[in-house]
Amino acid sequence: MFSTSSQKQNWIFSDENEISSLKEEVNASFISVHGSKIPEHAQSTHFITVAEQDMVVRHCELALKAFCKSFKPAMPPNVMAIAIIYLKRVYLKYSIMDYHPKDIITTCAYLACKVDEFNVSLKEFVGNLKKDRGKVSDQILWFELTLMQMLNFNLTVHTAYRPLEGLFINLKTHSPDIDVESLRPEAVQFLDTILFTNAYLLYSPSQIALAAVCNSAGSRQINLNYFLSEHLMRGCDKTAIDFTIKCTQDIIRMVSMTSKPSRDMVKQIESKLEKCRNQEFNPNNEAFQRKMRDLEEDDDMQQLQLYQQNSDEQIQMEEDIITTNG
């Protein structure tokens, strides 16, 4: 249930400015730690800026989507969404100069498969890669626990795909004159596209799903006023209705403003990144590989067992809440 989830408590922010501030703080913190040998006047060109980080992360989000869409057996869209949301959350707390997103995107996807109970083995998972399967297998094993720690073990993610189905059922029940299935393709595409915005850091899944339906209906000149006023928001006061309308408009606007970063620009930023990244977390670095091999043999593995226990308890708690409220 979203209202009692860690997602609402820890990963929903007041506005875009708060999100930007978090990223700026992380960026400044990295530079303060690693910039002592770089003259202050040269730091702005030596280190990655927040704007450059956003471009690289967006590029990796698109690569992650492509991987999930081509996955065999077919990966549920919910799993893809969870993986991309994990990636977004990571870079609210960490810099790409510490952890390059290309090193953790497959771990995001693999962890999302586990959390959403899309059961694939690691061998089957990396079998979807065209090359470097052994290398990626090692990276997933190395980074899985690290990724969970980055996310504060808040692994349950509520997406808009299930609320979308709920809205379709309501529409079919209360507005049988509307061809609901005609709304589906564009609404699903809307949910895929919204993943490349900050919507999941600002709005609830039900708000995002409603925006998807309204956007699809609007493009087909289908009037949803009766459904919205007499069923979905019946009994709500004007303040609640106005707030819902504003959220819906803002979410639709976010989708209209999405853009694909220039591949050439991303290559330039990644070239710059290789010169300033923290080699301590570079999987291609021998010291990093040696450290990971050592960690596999020490007590850190106990933390993975603790995660399993905490995760089971969290899932049971949410199921208990759903049962009680149901």
GROMACS .gro file of C-alpha atoms in nm:
model
  326
    1MET     CA    1   0.000   0.000   0.000
    2PHE     CA    2   0.159   0.324  -0.117
    3SER     CA    3   0.022   0.540   0.168
    4THR     CA    4   0.224   0.347   0.428
    5SER     CA    5   0.522   0.259   0.211
    6SER     CA    6   0.889   0.351   0.239
    7GLN     CA    7   0.844   0.503  -0.106
    8LYS     CA    8   0.609   0.771   0.023
    9GLN     CA    9   0.803   0.825   0.344
   10ASN     CA   10   1.156   0.838   0.201
   11TRP     CA   11   1.148   0.887  -0.175
   12ILE     CA   12   0.877   1.144  -0.252
   13PHE     CA   13   0.999   1.505  -0.253
   14SER     CA   14   0.828   1.841  -0.242
   15ASP     CA   15   0.939   1.974  -0.581
   16GLU     CA   16   1.209   1.970  -0.848
   17ASN     CA   17   1.414   2.222  -0.651
   18GLU     CA   18   1.452   1.981  -0.361
   19ILE     CA   19   1.568   1.707  -0.598
   20SER     CA   20   1.819   1.944  -0.760
   21SER     CA   21   1.948   2.051  -0.418
   22LEU     CA   22   2.012   1.690  -0.319
   23LYS     CA   23   2.213   1.631  -0.635
   24GLU     CA   24   2.410   1.953  -0.589
   25GLU     CA   25   2.498   1.853  -0.232
   26VAL     CA   26   2.621   1.512  -0.345
   27ASN     CA   27   2.826   1.670  -0.623
   28ALA     CA   28   2.981   1.928  -0.391
   29SER     CA   29   3.061   1.659  -0.135
   30PHE     CA   30   3.250   1.450  -0.390
   31ILE     CA   31   3.451   1.750  -0.509
   32SER     CA   32   3.538   1.852  -0.153
   33VAL     CA   33   3.677   1.504  -0.085
   34HIS     CA   34   3.857   1.445  -0.415
   35GLY     CA   35   3.939   1.797  -0.531
   36SER     CA   36   4.224   1.886  -0.297
   37LYS     CA   37   4.486   1.830  -0.570
   38ILE     CA   38   4.289   2.020  -0.834
   39PRO     CA   39   4.318   2.403  -0.840
   40GLU     CA   40   3.985   2.562  -0.752
   41HIS     CA   41   3.967   2.748  -1.085
   42ALA     CA   42   4.001   2.414  -1.271
   43GLN     CA   43   3.753   2.212  -1.069
   44SER     CA   44   3.449   2.314  -1.272
   45THR     CA   45   3.604   2.172  -1.588
   46HIS     CA   46   3.774   1.870  -1.428
   47PHE     CA   47   3.478   1.729  -1.238
   48ILE     CA   48   3.133   1.626  -1.364
   49THR     CA   49   2.854   1.881  -1.311
   50VAL     CA   50   2.502   1.790  -1.203
   51ALA     CA   51   2.372   1.874  -1.551
   52GLU     CA   52   2.632   1.641  -1.706
   53GLN     CA   53   2.543   1.370  -1.456
   54ASP     CA   54   2.176   1.397  -1.546
   55MET     CA   55   2.261   1.347  -1.914
   56VAL     CA   56   2.466   1.034  -1.847
   57VAL     CA   57   2.202   0.889  -1.615
   58ARG     CA   58   1.929   0.959  -1.871
   59HIS     CA   59   2.136   0.785  -2.138
   60CYS     CA   60   2.177   0.482  -1.911
   61GLU     CA   61   1.805   0.483  -1.827
   62LEU     CA   62   1.730   0.455  -2.198
   63ALA     CA   63   1.982   0.171  -2.231
   64LEU     CA   64   1.821  -0.002  -1.934
   65LYS     CA   65   1.477   0.032  -2.092
   66ALA     CA   66   1.605  -0.116  -2.419
   67PHE     CA   67   1.756  -0.411  -2.232
   68CYS     CA   68   1.433  -0.475  -2.039
   69LYS     CA   69   1.214  -0.445  -2.348
   70SER     CA   70   1.422  -0.701  -2.540
   71PHE     CA   71   1.455  -0.941  -2.245
   72LYS     CA   72   1.361  -1.308  -2.297
   73PRO     CA   73   1.136  -1.432  -2.147
   74ALA     CA   74   0.933  -1.111  -2.173
   75MET     CA   75   0.997  -0.889  -1.872
   76PRO     CA   76   0.687  -0.731  -1.712
   77PRO     CA   77   0.684  -0.350  -1.746
   78ASN     CA   78   0.662  -0.325  -1.368
   79VAL     CA   79   1.008  -0.480  -1.336
   80MET     CA   80   1.152  -0.235  -1.590
   81ALA     CA   81   0.999   0.056  -1.400
   82ILE     CA   82   1.139  -0.061  -1.066
   83ALA     CA   83   1.488  -0.095  -1.216
   84ILE     CA   84   1.482   0.259  -1.358
   85ILE     CA   85   1.344   0.401  -1.033
   86TYR     CA   86   1.626   0.230  -0.842
   87LEU     CA   87   1.874   0.407  -1.071
   88LYS     CA   88   1.709   0.744  -1.007
   89ARG     CA   89   1.719   0.695  -0.632
   90VAL     CA   90   2.087   0.602  -0.631
   91TYR     CA   91   2.190   0.932  -0.788
   92LEU     CA   92   2.005   1.136  -0.530
   93LYS     CA   93   2.259   1.006  -0.278
   94TYR     CA   94   2.568   0.924  -0.484
   95SER     CA   95   2.767   1.079  -0.766
   96ILE     CA   96   2.836   0.908  -1.096
   97MET     CA   97   3.198   0.995  -1.018
   98ASP     CA   98   3.177   0.731  -0.744
   99TYR     CA   99   2.954   0.480  -0.921
  100HIS     CA  100   2.923   0.491  -1.299
  101PRO     CA  101   2.562   0.402  -1.391
  102LYS     CA  102   2.678   0.166  -1.666
  103ASP     CA  103   2.834  -0.046  -1.388
  104ILE     CA  104   2.511  -0.084  -1.191
  105ILE     CA  105   2.222  -0.076  -1.441
  106THR     CA  106   2.223  -0.452  -1.488
  107THR     CA  107   2.228  -0.498  -1.111
  108CYS     CA  108   1.928  -0.265  -1.087
  109ALA     CA  109   1.743  -0.484  -1.337
  110TYR     CA  110   1.846  -0.811  -1.170
  111LEU     CA  111   1.743  -0.686  -0.826
  112ALA     CA  112   1.412  -0.559  -0.966
  113CYS     CA  113   1.345  -0.908  -1.105
  114LYS     CA  114   1.394  -1.055  -0.758
  115VAL     CA  115   1.186  -0.794  -0.578
  116ASP     CA  116   0.893  -0.821  -0.819
  117GLU     CA  117   0.919  -1.202  -0.823
  118PHE     CA  118   1.005  -1.229  -1.191
  119ASN     CA  119   1.203  -1.545  -1.141
  120VAL     CA  120   1.508  -1.577  -1.363
  121SER     CA  121   1.843  -1.726  -1.273
  122LEU     CA  122   2.160  -1.518  -1.300
  123LYS     CA  123   2.272  -1.738  -1.590
  124GLU     CA  124   1.942  -1.681  -1.770
  125PHE     CA  125   1.959  -1.310  -1.693
  126VAL     CA  126   2.307  -1.250  -1.836
  127GLY     CA  127   2.216  -1.475  -2.128
  128ASN     CA  128   2.022  -1.175  -2.258
  129LEU     CA  129   2.347  -0.983  -2.301
  130LYS     CA  130   2.532  -0.986  -2.632
  131LYS     CA  131   2.878  -0.991  -2.473
  132ASP     CA  132   3.076  -0.974  -2.147
  133ARG     CA  133   2.840  -1.216  -1.974
  134GLY     CA  134   3.099  -1.342  -1.728
  135LYS     CA  135   3.212  -0.990  -1.644
  136VAL     CA  136   2.856  -0.870  -1.589
  137SER     CA  137   2.779  -1.173  -1.371
  138ASP     CA  138   3.068  -1.077  -1.146
  139GLN     CA  139   2.956  -0.714  -1.136
  140ILE     CA  140   2.604  -0.812  -1.035
  141LEU     CA  141   2.737  -1.028  -0.754
  142TRP     CA  142   2.974  -0.752  -0.645
  143PHE     CA  143   2.724  -0.467  -0.660
  144GLU     CA  144   2.400  -0.632  -0.544
  145LEU     CA  145   2.455  -0.580  -0.173
  146THR     CA  146   2.606  -0.234  -0.236
  147LEU     CA  147   2.299  -0.135  -0.437
  148MET     CA  148   2.064  -0.251  -0.162
  149GLN     CA  149   2.262  -0.044   0.089
  150MET     CA  150   2.247   0.259  -0.144
  151LEU     CA  151   1.869   0.225  -0.144
  152ASN     CA  152   1.857   0.190   0.235
  153PHE     CA  153   1.700  -0.149   0.171
  154ASN     CA  154   1.382   0.032   0.057
  155LEU     CA  155   1.329  -0.215  -0.226
  156THR     CA  156   0.951  -0.229  -0.262
  157VAL     CA  157   0.846   0.015  -0.535
  158HIS     CA  158   0.487   0.099  -0.628
  159THR     CA  159   0.452   0.185  -0.997
  160ALA     CA  160   0.162   0.318  -1.204
  161TYR     CA  161   0.104   0.009  -1.417
  162ARG     CA  162  -0.127  -0.161  -1.167
  163PRO     CA  163  -0.327   0.155  -1.082
  164LEU     CA  164  -0.370   0.201  -1.458
  165GLU     CA  165  -0.544  -0.137  -1.480
  166GLY     CA  166  -0.765  -0.035  -1.188
  167LEU     CA  167  -0.870   0.281  -1.372
  168PHE     CA  168  -0.950   0.082  -1.684
  169ILE     CA  169  -1.172  -0.154  -1.483
  170ASN     CA  170  -1.352   0.144  -1.327
  171LEU     CA  171  -1.401   0.303  -1.666
  172LYS     CA  172  -1.546  -0.016  -1.813
  173THR     CA  173  -1.781  -0.046  -1.514
  174HIS     CA  174  -1.904   0.312  -1.486
  175SER     CA  175  -1.860   0.442  -1.843
  176PRO     CA  176  -1.945   0.151  -2.073
  177ASP     CA  177  -1.994   0.389  -2.364
  178ILE     CA  178  -1.619   0.463  -2.367
  179ASP     CA  179  -1.393   0.237  -2.573
  180VAL     CA  180  -1.146   0.182  -2.291
  181GLU     CA  181  -0.913  -0.047  -2.485
  182SER     CA  182  -0.854   0.231  -2.738
  183LEU     CA  183  -0.691   0.427  -2.454
  184ARG     CA  184  -0.453   0.151  -2.352
  185PRO     CA  185  -0.165   0.176  -2.606
  186GLU     CA  186  -0.102   0.547  -2.556
  187ALA     CA  187  -0.155   0.525  -2.180
  188VAL     CA  188   0.104   0.246  -2.149
  189GLN     CA  189   0.345   0.441  -2.371
  190PHE     CA  190   0.290   0.740  -2.143
  191LEU     CA  191   0.390   0.530  -1.841
  192ASP     CA  192   0.703   0.410  -2.022
  193THR     CA  193   0.801   0.768  -2.107
  194ILE     CA  194   0.729   0.911  -1.762
  195LEU     CA  195   1.010   0.690  -1.631
  196PHE     CA  196   1.257   0.936  -1.786
  197THR     CA  197   1.130   1.223  -1.572
  198ASN     CA  198   1.128   1.285  -1.197
  199ALA     CA  199   0.758   1.203  -1.170
  200TYR     CA  200   0.815   0.900  -0.945
  201LEU     CA  201   1.008   1.123  -0.705
  202LEU     CA  202   0.722   1.374  -0.687
  203TYR     CA  203   0.387   1.199  -0.736
  204SER     CA  204   0.201   0.887  -0.629
  205PRO     CA  205   0.155   0.599  -0.876
  206SER     CA  206  -0.223   0.662  -0.885
  207GLN     CA  207  -0.166   1.026  -0.984
  208ILE     CA  208   0.068   0.916  -1.263
  209ALA     CA  209  -0.180   0.653  -1.384
  210LEU     CA  210  -0.462   0.909  -1.391
  211ALA     CA  211  -0.246   1.145  -1.596
  212ALA     CA  212  -0.178   0.863  -1.843
  213VAL     CA  213  -0.551   0.795  -1.890
  214CYS     CA  214  -0.640   1.165  -1.918
  215ASN     CA  215  -0.362   1.224  -2.171
  216SER     CA  216  -0.474   0.931  -2.385
  217ALA     CA  217  -0.840   1.034  -2.364
  218GLY     CA  218  -0.755   1.393  -2.452
  219SER     CA  219  -0.567   1.296  -2.766
  220ARG     CA  220  -0.876   1.100  -2.879
  221GLN     CA  221  -1.119   1.375  -2.776
  222ILE     CA  222  -1.286   1.140  -2.528
  223ASN     CA  223  -1.461   1.330  -2.248
  224LEU     CA  224  -1.393   1.185  -1.902
  225ASN     CA  225  -1.565   1.463  -1.704
  226TYR     CA  226  -1.864   1.251  -1.601
  227PHE     CA  227  -1.646   0.959  -1.492
  228LEU     CA  228  -1.412   1.185  -1.295
  229SER     CA  229  -1.679   1.395  -1.123
  230GLU     CA  230  -1.944   1.131  -1.057
  231HIS     CA  231  -1.728   0.830  -0.979
  232LEU     CA  232  -1.356   0.876  -0.933
  233MET     CA  233  -1.373   1.200  -0.730
  234ARG     CA  234  -1.731   1.191  -0.610
  235GLY     CA  235  -1.757   1.353  -0.268
  236CYS     CA  236  -1.422   1.532  -0.292
  237ASP     CA  237  -1.413   1.901  -0.208
  238LYS     CA  238  -1.298   2.170  -0.452
  239THR     CA  239  -0.950   2.187  -0.300
  240ALA     CA  240  -0.891   1.816  -0.361
  241ILE     CA  241  -1.029   1.835  -0.713
  242ASP     CA  242  -0.816   2.139  -0.800
  243PHE     CA  243  -0.507   1.968  -0.660
  244THR     CA  244  -0.572   1.654  -0.866
  245ILE     CA  245  -0.622   1.859  -1.182
  246LYS     CA  246  -0.296   2.048  -1.124
  247CYS     CA  247  -0.100   1.728  -1.057
  248THR     CA  248  -0.241   1.570  -1.372
  249GLN     CA  249  -0.150   1.871  -1.583
  250ASP     CA  250   0.200   1.890  -1.436
  251ILE     CA  251   0.266   1.521  -1.500
  252ILE     CA  252   0.147   1.546  -1.861
  253ARG     CA  253   0.371   1.851  -1.905
  254MET     CA  254   0.670   1.653  -1.776
  255VAL     CA  255   0.620   1.390  -2.045
  256SER     CA  256   0.595   1.654  -2.316
  257MET     CA  257   0.933   1.794  -2.209
  258THR     CA  258   1.132   1.468  -2.219
  259SER     CA  259   1.425   1.457  -2.457
  260LYS     CA  260   1.694   1.212  -2.558
  261PRO     CA  261   2.050   1.324  -2.477
  262SER     CA  262   2.295   1.358  -2.763
  263ARG     CA  263   2.509   1.047  -2.798
  264ASP     CA  264   2.812   1.259  -2.889
  265MET     CA  265   2.764   1.476  -2.582
  266VAL     CA  266   2.730   1.169  -2.360
  267LYS     CA  267   3.055   1.028  -2.504
  268GLN     CA  268   3.234   1.354  -2.423
  269ILE     CA  269   3.104   1.350  -2.066
  270GLU     CA  270   3.198   0.983  -2.019
  271SER     CA  271   3.549   1.058  -2.145
  272LYS     CA  272   3.571   1.335  -1.886
  273LEU     CA  273   3.428   1.100  -1.624
  274GLU     CA  274   3.704   0.843  -1.676
  275LYS     CA  275   3.959   1.106  -1.571
  276CYS     CA  276   3.786   1.211  -1.248
  277ARG     CA  277   3.599   0.903  -1.126
  278ASN     CA  278   3.680   0.735  -0.798
  279GLN     CA  279   3.890   0.434  -0.897
  280GLU     CA  280   3.805   0.267  -0.568
  281PHE     CA  281   3.466   0.174  -0.718
  282ASN     CA  282   3.579   0.107  -1.075
  283PRO     CA  283   3.513  -0.261  -1.162
  284ASN     CA  284   3.797  -0.250  -1.415
  285ASN     CA  285   4.043  -0.159  -1.141
  286GLU     CA  286   4.246  -0.450  -1.003
  287ALA     CA  287   4.231  -0.311  -0.648
  288PHE     CA  288   3.852  -0.302  -0.669
  289GLN     CA  289   3.836  -0.660  -0.798
  290ARG     CA  290   4.066  -0.781  -0.522
  291LYS     CA  291   3.854  -0.602  -0.262
  292MET     CA  292   3.535  -0.762  -0.396
  293ARG     CA  293   3.689  -1.107  -0.385
  294ASP     CA  294   3.786  -1.049  -0.024
  295LEU     CA  295   3.438  -0.928   0.065
  296GLU     CA  296   3.287  -1.248  -0.071
  297GLU     CA  297   3.472  -1.435   0.201
  298ASP     CA  298   3.415  -1.214   0.504
  299ASP     CA  299   3.129  -1.117   0.731
  300ASP     CA  300   2.968  -0.878   0.484
  301MET     CA  301   2.774  -1.173   0.348
  302GLN     CA  302   2.588  -1.174   0.678
  303GLN     CA  303   2.436  -0.839   0.576
  304LEU     CA  304   2.283  -1.007   0.273
  305GLN     CA  305   2.118  -1.260   0.503
  306LEU     CA  306   1.995  -0.975   0.721
  307TYR     CA  307   1.847  -0.808   0.412
  308GLN     CA  308   1.659  -1.126   0.328
  309GLN     CA  309   1.511  -1.128   0.678
  310ASN     CA  310   1.423  -0.756   0.669
  311SER     CA  311   1.275  -0.786   0.321
  312ASP     CA  312   1.054  -1.078   0.425
  313GLU     CA  313   0.937  -0.884   0.729
  314GLN     CA  314   0.858  -0.575   0.519
  315ILE     CA  315   0.660  -0.777   0.266
  316GLN     CA  316   0.468  -0.951   0.546
  317MET     CA  317   0.391  -0.616   0.711
  318GLU     CA  318   0.252  -0.471   0.386
  319GLU     CA  319   0.045  -0.785   0.328
  320ASP     CA  320  -0.092  -0.758   0.683
  321ILE     CA  321  -0.186  -0.393   0.622
  322ILE     CA  322  -0.360  -0.482   0.295
  323THR     CA  323  -0.549  -0.767   0.464
  324THR     CA  324  -0.656  -0.546   0.753
  325ASN     CA  325  -0.775  -0.264   0.528
  326GLY     CA  326  -0.940  -0.507   0.288
   0.00000   0.00000   0.00000
